[in-house]
mmCIF file of C-alpha atoms in Angstrom:
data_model
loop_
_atom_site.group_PDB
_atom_site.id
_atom_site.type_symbol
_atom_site.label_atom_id
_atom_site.label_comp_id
_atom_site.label_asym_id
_atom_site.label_seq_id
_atom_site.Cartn_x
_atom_site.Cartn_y
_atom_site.Cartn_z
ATOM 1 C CA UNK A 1 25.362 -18.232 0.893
ATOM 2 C CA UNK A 2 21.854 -16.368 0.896
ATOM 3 C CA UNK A 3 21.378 -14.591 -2.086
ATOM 4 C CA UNK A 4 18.631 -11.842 -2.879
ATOM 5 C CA UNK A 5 17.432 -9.793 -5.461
ATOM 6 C CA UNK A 6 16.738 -6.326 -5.578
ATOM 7 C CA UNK A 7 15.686 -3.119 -6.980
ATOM 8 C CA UNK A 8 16.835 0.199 -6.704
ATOM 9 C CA UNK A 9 13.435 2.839 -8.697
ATOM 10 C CA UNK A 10 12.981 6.673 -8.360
ATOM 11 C CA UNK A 11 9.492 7.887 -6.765
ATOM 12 C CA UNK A 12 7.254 10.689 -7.632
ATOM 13 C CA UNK A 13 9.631 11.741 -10.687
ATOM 14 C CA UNK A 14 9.580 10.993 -14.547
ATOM 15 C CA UNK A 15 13.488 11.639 -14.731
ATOM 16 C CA UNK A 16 16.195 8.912 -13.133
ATOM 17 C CA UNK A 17 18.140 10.356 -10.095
ATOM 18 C CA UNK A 18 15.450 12.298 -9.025
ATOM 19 C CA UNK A 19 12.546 12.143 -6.907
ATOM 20 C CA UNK A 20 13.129 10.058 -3.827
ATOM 21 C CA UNK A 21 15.134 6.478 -4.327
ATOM 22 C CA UNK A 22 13.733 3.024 -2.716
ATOM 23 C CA UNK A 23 15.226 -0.084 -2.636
ATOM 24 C CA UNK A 24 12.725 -3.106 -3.092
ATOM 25 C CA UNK A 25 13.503 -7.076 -2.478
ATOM 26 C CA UNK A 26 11.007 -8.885 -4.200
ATOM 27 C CA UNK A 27 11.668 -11.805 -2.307
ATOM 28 C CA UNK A 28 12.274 -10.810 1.046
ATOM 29 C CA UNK A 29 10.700 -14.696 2.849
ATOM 30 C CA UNK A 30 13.994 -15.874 5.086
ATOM 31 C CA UNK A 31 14.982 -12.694 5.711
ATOM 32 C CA UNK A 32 15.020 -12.061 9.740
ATOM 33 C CA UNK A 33 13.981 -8.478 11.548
ATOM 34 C CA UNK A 34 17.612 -7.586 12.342
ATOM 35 C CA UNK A 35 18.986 -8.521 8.882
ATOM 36 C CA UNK A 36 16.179 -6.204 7.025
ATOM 37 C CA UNK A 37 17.073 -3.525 9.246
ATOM 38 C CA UNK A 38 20.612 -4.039 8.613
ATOM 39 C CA UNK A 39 20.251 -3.813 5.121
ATOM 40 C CA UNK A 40 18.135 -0.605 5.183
ATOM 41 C CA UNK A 41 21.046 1.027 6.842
ATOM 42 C CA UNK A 42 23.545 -0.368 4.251
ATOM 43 C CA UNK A 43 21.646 0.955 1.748
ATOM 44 C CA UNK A 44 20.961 4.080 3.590
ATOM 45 C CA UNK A 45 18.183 4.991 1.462
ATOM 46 C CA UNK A 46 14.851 7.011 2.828
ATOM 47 C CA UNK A 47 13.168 3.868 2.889
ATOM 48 C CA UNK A 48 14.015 0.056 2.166
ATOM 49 C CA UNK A 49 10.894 -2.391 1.111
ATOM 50 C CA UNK A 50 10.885 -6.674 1.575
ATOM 51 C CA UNK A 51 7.958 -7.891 -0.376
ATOM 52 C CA UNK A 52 6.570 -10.932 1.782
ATOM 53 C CA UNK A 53 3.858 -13.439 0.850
ATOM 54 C CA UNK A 54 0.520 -12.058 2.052
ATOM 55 C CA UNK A 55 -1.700 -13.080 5.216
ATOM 56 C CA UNK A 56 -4.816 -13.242 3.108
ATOM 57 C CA UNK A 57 -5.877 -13.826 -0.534
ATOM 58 C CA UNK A 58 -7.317 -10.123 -0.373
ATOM 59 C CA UNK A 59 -3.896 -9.061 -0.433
ATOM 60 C CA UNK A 60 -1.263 -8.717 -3.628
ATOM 61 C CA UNK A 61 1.682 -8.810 -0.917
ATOM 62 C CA UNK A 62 2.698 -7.691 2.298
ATOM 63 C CA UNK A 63 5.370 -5.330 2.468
ATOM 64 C CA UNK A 64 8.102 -4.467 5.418
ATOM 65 C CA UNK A 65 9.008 -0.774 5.237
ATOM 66 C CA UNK A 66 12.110 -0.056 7.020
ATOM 67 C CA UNK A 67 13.934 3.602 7.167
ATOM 68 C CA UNK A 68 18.093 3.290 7.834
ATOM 69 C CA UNK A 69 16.728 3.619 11.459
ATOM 70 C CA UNK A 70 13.735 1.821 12.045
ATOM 71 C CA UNK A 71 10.900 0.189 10.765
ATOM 72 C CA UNK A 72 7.645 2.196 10.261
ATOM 73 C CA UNK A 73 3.866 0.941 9.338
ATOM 74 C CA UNK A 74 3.072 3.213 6.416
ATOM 75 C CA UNK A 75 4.932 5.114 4.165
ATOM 76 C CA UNK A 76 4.017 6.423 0.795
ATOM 77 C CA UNK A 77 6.807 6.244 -2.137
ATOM 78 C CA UNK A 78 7.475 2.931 -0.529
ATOM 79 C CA UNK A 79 3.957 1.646 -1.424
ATOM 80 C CA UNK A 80 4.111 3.290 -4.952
ATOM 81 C CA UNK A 81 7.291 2.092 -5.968
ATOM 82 C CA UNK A 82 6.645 -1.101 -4.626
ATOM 83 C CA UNK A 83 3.676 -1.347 -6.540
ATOM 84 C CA UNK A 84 5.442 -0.411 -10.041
ATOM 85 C CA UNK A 85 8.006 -3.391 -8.850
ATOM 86 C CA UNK A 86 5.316 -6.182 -8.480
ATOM 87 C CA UNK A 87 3.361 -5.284 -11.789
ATOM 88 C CA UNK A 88 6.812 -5.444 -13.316
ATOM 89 C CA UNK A 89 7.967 -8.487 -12.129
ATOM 90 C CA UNK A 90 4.554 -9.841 -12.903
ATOM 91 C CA UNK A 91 4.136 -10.700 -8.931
ATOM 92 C CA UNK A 92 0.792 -8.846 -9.688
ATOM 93 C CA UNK A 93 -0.413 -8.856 -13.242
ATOM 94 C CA UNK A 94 0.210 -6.253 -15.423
ATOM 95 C CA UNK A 95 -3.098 -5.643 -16.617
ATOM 96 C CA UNK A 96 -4.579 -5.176 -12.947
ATOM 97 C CA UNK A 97 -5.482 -1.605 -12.524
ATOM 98 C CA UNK A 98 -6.614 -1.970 -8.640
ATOM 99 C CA UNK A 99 -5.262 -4.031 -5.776
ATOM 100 C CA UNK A 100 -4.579 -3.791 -1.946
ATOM 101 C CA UNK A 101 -1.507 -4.363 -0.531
ATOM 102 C CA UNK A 102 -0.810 -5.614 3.035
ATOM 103 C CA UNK A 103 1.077 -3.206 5.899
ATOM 104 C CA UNK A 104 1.981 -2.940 9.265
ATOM 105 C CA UNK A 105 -0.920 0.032 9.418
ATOM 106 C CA UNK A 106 -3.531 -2.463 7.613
ATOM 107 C CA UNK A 107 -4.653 -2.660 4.122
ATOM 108 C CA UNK A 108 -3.502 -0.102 1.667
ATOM 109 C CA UNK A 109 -5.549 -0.300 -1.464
ATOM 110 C CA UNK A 110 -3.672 0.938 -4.762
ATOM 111 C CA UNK A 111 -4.768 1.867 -7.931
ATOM 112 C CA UNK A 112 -3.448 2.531 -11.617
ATOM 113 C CA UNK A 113 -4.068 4.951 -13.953
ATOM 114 C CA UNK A 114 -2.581 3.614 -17.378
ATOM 115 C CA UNK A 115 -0.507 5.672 -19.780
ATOM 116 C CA UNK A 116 2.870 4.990 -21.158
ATOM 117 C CA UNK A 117 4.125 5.705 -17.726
ATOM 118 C CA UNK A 118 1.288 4.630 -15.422
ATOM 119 C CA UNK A 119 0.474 7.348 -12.546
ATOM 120 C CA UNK A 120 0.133 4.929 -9.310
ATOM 121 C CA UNK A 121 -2.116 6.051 -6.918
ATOM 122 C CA UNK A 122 -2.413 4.535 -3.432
ATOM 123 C CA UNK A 123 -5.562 5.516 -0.594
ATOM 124 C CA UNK A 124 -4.012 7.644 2.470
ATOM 125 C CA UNK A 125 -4.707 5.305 5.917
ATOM 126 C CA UNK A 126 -7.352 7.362 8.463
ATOM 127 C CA UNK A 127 -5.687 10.703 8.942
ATOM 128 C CA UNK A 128 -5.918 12.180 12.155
ATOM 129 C CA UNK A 129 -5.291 15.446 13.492
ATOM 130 C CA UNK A 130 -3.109 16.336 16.608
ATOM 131 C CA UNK A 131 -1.923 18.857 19.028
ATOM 132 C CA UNK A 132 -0.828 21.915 18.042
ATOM 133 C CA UNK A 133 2.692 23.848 18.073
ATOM 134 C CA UNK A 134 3.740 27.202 19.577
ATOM 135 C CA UNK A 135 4.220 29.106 16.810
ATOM 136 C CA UNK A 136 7.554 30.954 17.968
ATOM 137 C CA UNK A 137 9.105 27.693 19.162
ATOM 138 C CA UNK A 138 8.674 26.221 15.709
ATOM 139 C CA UNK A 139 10.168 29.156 14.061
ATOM 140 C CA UNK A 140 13.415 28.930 16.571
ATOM 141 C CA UNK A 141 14.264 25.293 15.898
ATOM 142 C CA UNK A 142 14.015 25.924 12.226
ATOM 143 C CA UNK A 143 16.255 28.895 12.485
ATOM 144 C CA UNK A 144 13.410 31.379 10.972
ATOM 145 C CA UNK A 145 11.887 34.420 12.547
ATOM 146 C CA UNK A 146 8.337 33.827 13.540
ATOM 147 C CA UNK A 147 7.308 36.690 10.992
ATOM 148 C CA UNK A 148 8.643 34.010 8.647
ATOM 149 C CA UNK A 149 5.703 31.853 9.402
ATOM 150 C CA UNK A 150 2.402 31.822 7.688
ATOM 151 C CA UNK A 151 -1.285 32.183 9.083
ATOM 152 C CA UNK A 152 -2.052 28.538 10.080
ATOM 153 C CA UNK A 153 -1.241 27.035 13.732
ATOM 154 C CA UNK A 154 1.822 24.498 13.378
ATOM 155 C CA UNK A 155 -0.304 21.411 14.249
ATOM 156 C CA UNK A 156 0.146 17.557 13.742
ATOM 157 C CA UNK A 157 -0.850 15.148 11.780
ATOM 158 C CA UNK A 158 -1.094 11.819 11.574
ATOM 159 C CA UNK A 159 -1.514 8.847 8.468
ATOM 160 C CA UNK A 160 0.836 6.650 10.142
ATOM 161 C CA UNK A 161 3.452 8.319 10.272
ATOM 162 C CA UNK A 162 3.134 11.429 12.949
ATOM 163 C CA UNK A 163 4.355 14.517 11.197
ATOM 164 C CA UNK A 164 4.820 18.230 12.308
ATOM 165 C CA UNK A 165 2.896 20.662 9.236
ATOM 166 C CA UNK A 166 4.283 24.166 9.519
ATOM 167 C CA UNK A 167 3.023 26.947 6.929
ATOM 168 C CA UNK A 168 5.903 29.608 5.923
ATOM 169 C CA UNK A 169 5.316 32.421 3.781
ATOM 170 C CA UNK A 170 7.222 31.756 0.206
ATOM 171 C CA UNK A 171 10.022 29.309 -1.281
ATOM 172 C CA UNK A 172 12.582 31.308 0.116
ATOM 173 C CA UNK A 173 12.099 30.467 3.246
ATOM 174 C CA UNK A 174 11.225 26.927 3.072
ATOM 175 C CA UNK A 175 14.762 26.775 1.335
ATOM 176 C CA UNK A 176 16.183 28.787 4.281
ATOM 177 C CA UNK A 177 14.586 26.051 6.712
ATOM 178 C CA UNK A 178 16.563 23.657 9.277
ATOM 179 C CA UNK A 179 15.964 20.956 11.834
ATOM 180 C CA UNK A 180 18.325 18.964 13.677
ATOM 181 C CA UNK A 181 18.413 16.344 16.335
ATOM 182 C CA UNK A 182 18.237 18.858 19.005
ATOM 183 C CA UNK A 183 15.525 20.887 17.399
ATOM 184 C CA UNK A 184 12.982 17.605 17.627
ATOM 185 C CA UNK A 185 14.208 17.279 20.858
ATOM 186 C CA UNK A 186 12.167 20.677 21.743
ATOM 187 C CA UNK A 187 9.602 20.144 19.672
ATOM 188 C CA UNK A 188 8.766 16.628 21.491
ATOM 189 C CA UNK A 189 8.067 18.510 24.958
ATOM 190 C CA UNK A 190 4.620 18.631 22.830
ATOM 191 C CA UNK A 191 4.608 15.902 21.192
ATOM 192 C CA UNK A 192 7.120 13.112 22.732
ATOM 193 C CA UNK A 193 6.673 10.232 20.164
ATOM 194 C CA UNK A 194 8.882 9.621 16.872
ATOM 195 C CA UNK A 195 7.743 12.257 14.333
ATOM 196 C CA UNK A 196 8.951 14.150 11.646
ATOM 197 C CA UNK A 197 8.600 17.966 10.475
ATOM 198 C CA UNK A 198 6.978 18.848 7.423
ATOM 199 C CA UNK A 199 7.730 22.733 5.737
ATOM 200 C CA UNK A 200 5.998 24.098 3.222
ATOM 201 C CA UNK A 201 4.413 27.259 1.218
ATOM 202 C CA UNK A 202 0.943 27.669 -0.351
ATOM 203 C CA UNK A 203 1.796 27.715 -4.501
ATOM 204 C CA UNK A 204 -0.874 28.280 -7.394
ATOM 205 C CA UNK A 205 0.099 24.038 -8.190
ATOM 206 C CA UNK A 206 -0.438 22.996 -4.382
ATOM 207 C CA UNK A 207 2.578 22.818 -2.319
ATOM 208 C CA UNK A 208 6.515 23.950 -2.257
ATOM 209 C CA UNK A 209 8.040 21.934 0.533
ATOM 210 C CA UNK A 210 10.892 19.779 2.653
ATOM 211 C CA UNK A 211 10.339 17.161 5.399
ATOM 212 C CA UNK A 212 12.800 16.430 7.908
ATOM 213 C CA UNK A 213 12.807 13.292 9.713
ATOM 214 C CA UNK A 214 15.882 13.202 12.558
ATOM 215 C CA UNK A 215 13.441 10.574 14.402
ATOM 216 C CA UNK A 216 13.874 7.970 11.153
ATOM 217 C CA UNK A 217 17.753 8.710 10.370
ATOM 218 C CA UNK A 218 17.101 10.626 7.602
ATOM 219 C CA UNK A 219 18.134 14.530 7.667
ATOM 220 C CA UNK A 220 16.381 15.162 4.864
ATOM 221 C CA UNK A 221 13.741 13.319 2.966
ATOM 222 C CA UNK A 222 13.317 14.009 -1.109
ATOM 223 C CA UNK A 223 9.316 12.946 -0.881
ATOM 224 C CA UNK A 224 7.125 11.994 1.892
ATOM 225 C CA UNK A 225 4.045 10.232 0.517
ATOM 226 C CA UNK A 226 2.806 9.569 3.831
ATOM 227 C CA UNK A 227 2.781 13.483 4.213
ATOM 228 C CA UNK A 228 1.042 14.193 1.276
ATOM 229 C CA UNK A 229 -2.529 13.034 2.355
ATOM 230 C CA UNK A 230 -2.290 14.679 5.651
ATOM 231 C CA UNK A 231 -0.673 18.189 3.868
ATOM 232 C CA UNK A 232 -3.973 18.131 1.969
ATOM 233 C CA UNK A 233 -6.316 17.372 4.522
ATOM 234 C CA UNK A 234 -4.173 20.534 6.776
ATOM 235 C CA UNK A 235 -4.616 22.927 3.590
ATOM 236 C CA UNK A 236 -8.216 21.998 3.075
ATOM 237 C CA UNK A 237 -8.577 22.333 6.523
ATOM 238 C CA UNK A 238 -7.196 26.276 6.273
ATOM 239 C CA UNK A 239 -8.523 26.846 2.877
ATOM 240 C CA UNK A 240 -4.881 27.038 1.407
ATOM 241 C CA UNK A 241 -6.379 24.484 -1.318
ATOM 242 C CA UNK A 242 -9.498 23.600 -2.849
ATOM 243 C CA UNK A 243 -11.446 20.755 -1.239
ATOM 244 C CA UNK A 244 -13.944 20.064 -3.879
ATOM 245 C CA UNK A 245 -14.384 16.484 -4.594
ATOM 246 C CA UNK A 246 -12.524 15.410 -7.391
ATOM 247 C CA UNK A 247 -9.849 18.379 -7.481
ATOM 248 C CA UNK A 248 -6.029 17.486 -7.437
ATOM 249 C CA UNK A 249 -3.040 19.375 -6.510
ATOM 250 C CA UNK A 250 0.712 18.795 -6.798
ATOM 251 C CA UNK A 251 3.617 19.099 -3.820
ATOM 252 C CA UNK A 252 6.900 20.126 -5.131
ATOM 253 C CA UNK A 253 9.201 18.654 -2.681
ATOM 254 C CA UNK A 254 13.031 18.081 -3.011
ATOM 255 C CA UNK A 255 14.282 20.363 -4.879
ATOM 256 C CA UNK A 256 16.485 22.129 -2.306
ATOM 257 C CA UNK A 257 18.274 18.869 -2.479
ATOM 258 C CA UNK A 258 18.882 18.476 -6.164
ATOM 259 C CA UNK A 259 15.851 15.718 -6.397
ATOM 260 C CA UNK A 260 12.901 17.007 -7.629
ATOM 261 C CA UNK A 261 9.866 15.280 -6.604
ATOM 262 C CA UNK A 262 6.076 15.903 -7.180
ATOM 263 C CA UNK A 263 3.630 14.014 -4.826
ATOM 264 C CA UNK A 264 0.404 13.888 -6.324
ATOM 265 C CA UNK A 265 -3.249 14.710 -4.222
ATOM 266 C CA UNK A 266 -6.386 13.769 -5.283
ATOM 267 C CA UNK A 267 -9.470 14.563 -3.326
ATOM 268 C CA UNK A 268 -12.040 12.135 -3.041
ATOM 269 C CA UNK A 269 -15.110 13.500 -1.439
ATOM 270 C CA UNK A 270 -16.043 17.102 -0.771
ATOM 271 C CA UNK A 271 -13.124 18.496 2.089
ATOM 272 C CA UNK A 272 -11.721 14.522 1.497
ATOM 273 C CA UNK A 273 -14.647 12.863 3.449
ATOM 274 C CA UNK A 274 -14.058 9.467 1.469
ATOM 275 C CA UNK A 275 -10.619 10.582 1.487
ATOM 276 C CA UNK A 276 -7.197 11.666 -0.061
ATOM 277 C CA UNK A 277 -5.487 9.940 -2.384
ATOM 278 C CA UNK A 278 -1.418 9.842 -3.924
ATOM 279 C CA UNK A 279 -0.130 9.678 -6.578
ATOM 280 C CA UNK A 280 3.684 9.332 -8.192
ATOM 281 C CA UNK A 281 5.630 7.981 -11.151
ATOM 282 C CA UNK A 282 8.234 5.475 -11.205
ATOM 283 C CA UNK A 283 11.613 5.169 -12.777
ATOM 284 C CA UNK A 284 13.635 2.203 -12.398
ATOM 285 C CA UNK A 285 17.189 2.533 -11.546
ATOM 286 C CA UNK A 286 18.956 -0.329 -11.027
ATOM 287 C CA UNK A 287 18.808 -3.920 -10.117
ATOM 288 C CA UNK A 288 21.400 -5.695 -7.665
ATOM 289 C CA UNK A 289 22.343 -8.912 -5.831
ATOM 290 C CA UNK A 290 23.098 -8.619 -2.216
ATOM 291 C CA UNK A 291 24.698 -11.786 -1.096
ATOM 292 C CA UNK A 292 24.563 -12.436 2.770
ATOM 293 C CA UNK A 293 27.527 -14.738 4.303
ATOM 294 C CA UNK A 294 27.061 -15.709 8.579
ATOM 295 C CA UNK A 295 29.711 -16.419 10.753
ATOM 296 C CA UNK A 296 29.673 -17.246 14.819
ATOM 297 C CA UNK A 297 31.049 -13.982 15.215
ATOM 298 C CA UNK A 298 27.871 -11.942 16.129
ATOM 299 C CA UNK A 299 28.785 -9.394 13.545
ATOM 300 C CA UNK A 300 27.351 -10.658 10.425
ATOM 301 C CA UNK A 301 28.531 -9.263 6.960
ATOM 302 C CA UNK A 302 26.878 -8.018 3.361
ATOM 303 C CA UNK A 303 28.341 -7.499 0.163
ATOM 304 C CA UNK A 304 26.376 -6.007 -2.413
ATOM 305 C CA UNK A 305 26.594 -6.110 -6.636
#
């Protein structure tokens, strides 16, 4: 019977059962593409992670990111806490402050800054930016009144990982926010591919905010790495932030949902022209076994410990 190791850590918090949990398999070779996406939706976790011997030397590992619904090429407290996994397991030593890791979106270089508990930073993929929203429309689907809205055009953008960036006007109402299934539906008469919607306020720290990913199976996500580059690339882009190179700014992110999380920016180049970087601690959890038994019977079966 297979057996497999694995990891449960918290992302982008200091404190356990916060921040936004990831499962990681260290060893994730034998594995099959049904059977990982199985397992992500067993765990039911924003994101699940199979670690994967890499294509090229240049590469620590390749990772497999899947969500309970699908797999995706990018995703950021998935890299980071995957990252704190292989320099604790020694897959990548522990001394190395700078490596690249392997994705479906290409190479993701990471880097650490030491401390008792190491910030781990990763590069944002090419952001792009997309259409943008009517403004009333995206207040309706949310349930807000378009005076609820701030200044900037709801407009997307993209890391990877397309996602709807809509500016209210305080905390209040990005706590009084809501998307469902049929919301994206309306908002994909714009915008027709898998997405997700990103809500936020302007704060003297960065960001307050929620994401919302219906597309991915996930109502509700506690922190959206993948986000946080392309949030800081729309707020430098509307002056809601400073885009000196250099500065940094925090996204507060979760808390509606009892799981604090703070996404760390850093800018790297005047208005990010070398870039955006994230950042996020790591708390480990819990380890587990899952043991996989196969039958004839199509349906195959899991049992966790």
């Amino acid at each position: 019977m297979p057996t497999w190791k694995y990891h449960v850590v918290d992302v982008f918090t200091r404190q356990a059962l916060e921040g936004n949990a990831l499962a990681v398999f260290p060893d994730g070779s034998g594995i099959d593409d049904i059977t990982m996406r199985r397992i992500a939706r067993e765990l039911n976790l924003s994101e699940t992670v199979f670690i994967l011997p890499p294509s090229s030397p240049q590469f620590a590992a390749k990772l497999r990111i899947f969500t309970p619904a699908r797999e995706v090429p990018f995703a950021g407290h998935p890299t980071i806490g995957t990252s704190f996994v292989l320099l604790r397991e020694g897959i990548v030593p522990k001394d190395r402050s700078r490596f690249v890791l392997e994705e479906n979106i290409g190479p993701v270089p990471v880097r650490v800054e030491a401390g008792e508990s190491p910030l781990i930073w990763l590069s944002t993929p090419p952001i792009h930016f997309g259409p943008t929203f009517d403004a009333a429309l995206c207040a309706e689907v949310l349930d807000l009144n378009l005076s609820d809205l701030a200044g900037p055009a709801p407009e997307l953008v993209n890391a990877g990982n397309p996602t709807i960036f809509i500016a209210l006007k305080d905390k209040a109402t990005v706590d009084r926010a809501w998307l469902d299934v049929s919301g994206m539906a309306r908002l994909k008469q714009t915008y027709p591919e898998p997405g997700c919607v990103f809500v936020f306020c302007a704060t003297a720290t960065g960001a307050y905010s929620r994401m919302f990913a219906p597309d991915y199976g996930i109502s509700e996500d506690p922190a959206t790495g993948s986000a946080t580059g392309p949030l800081a690339a729309y707020m430098i882009k509307h002056k809601l932030v400073s885009g000196d190179a250099g500065s940094r700014f925090i996204s507060e992110q979760g808390a509606k949902m009892g799981r604090r999380s703070l996404s760390h920016a850093q800018i790297i180049g005047d208005n990010g022209s070398e870039g955006i970087d994230v950042g996020g601690y790591v708390v480990p959890v819990a380890e587990g076994t899952m043991r996989l038994s196969y039958s004839t019977n199509p349906e195959r079966s899991a049992t966790a410990s």
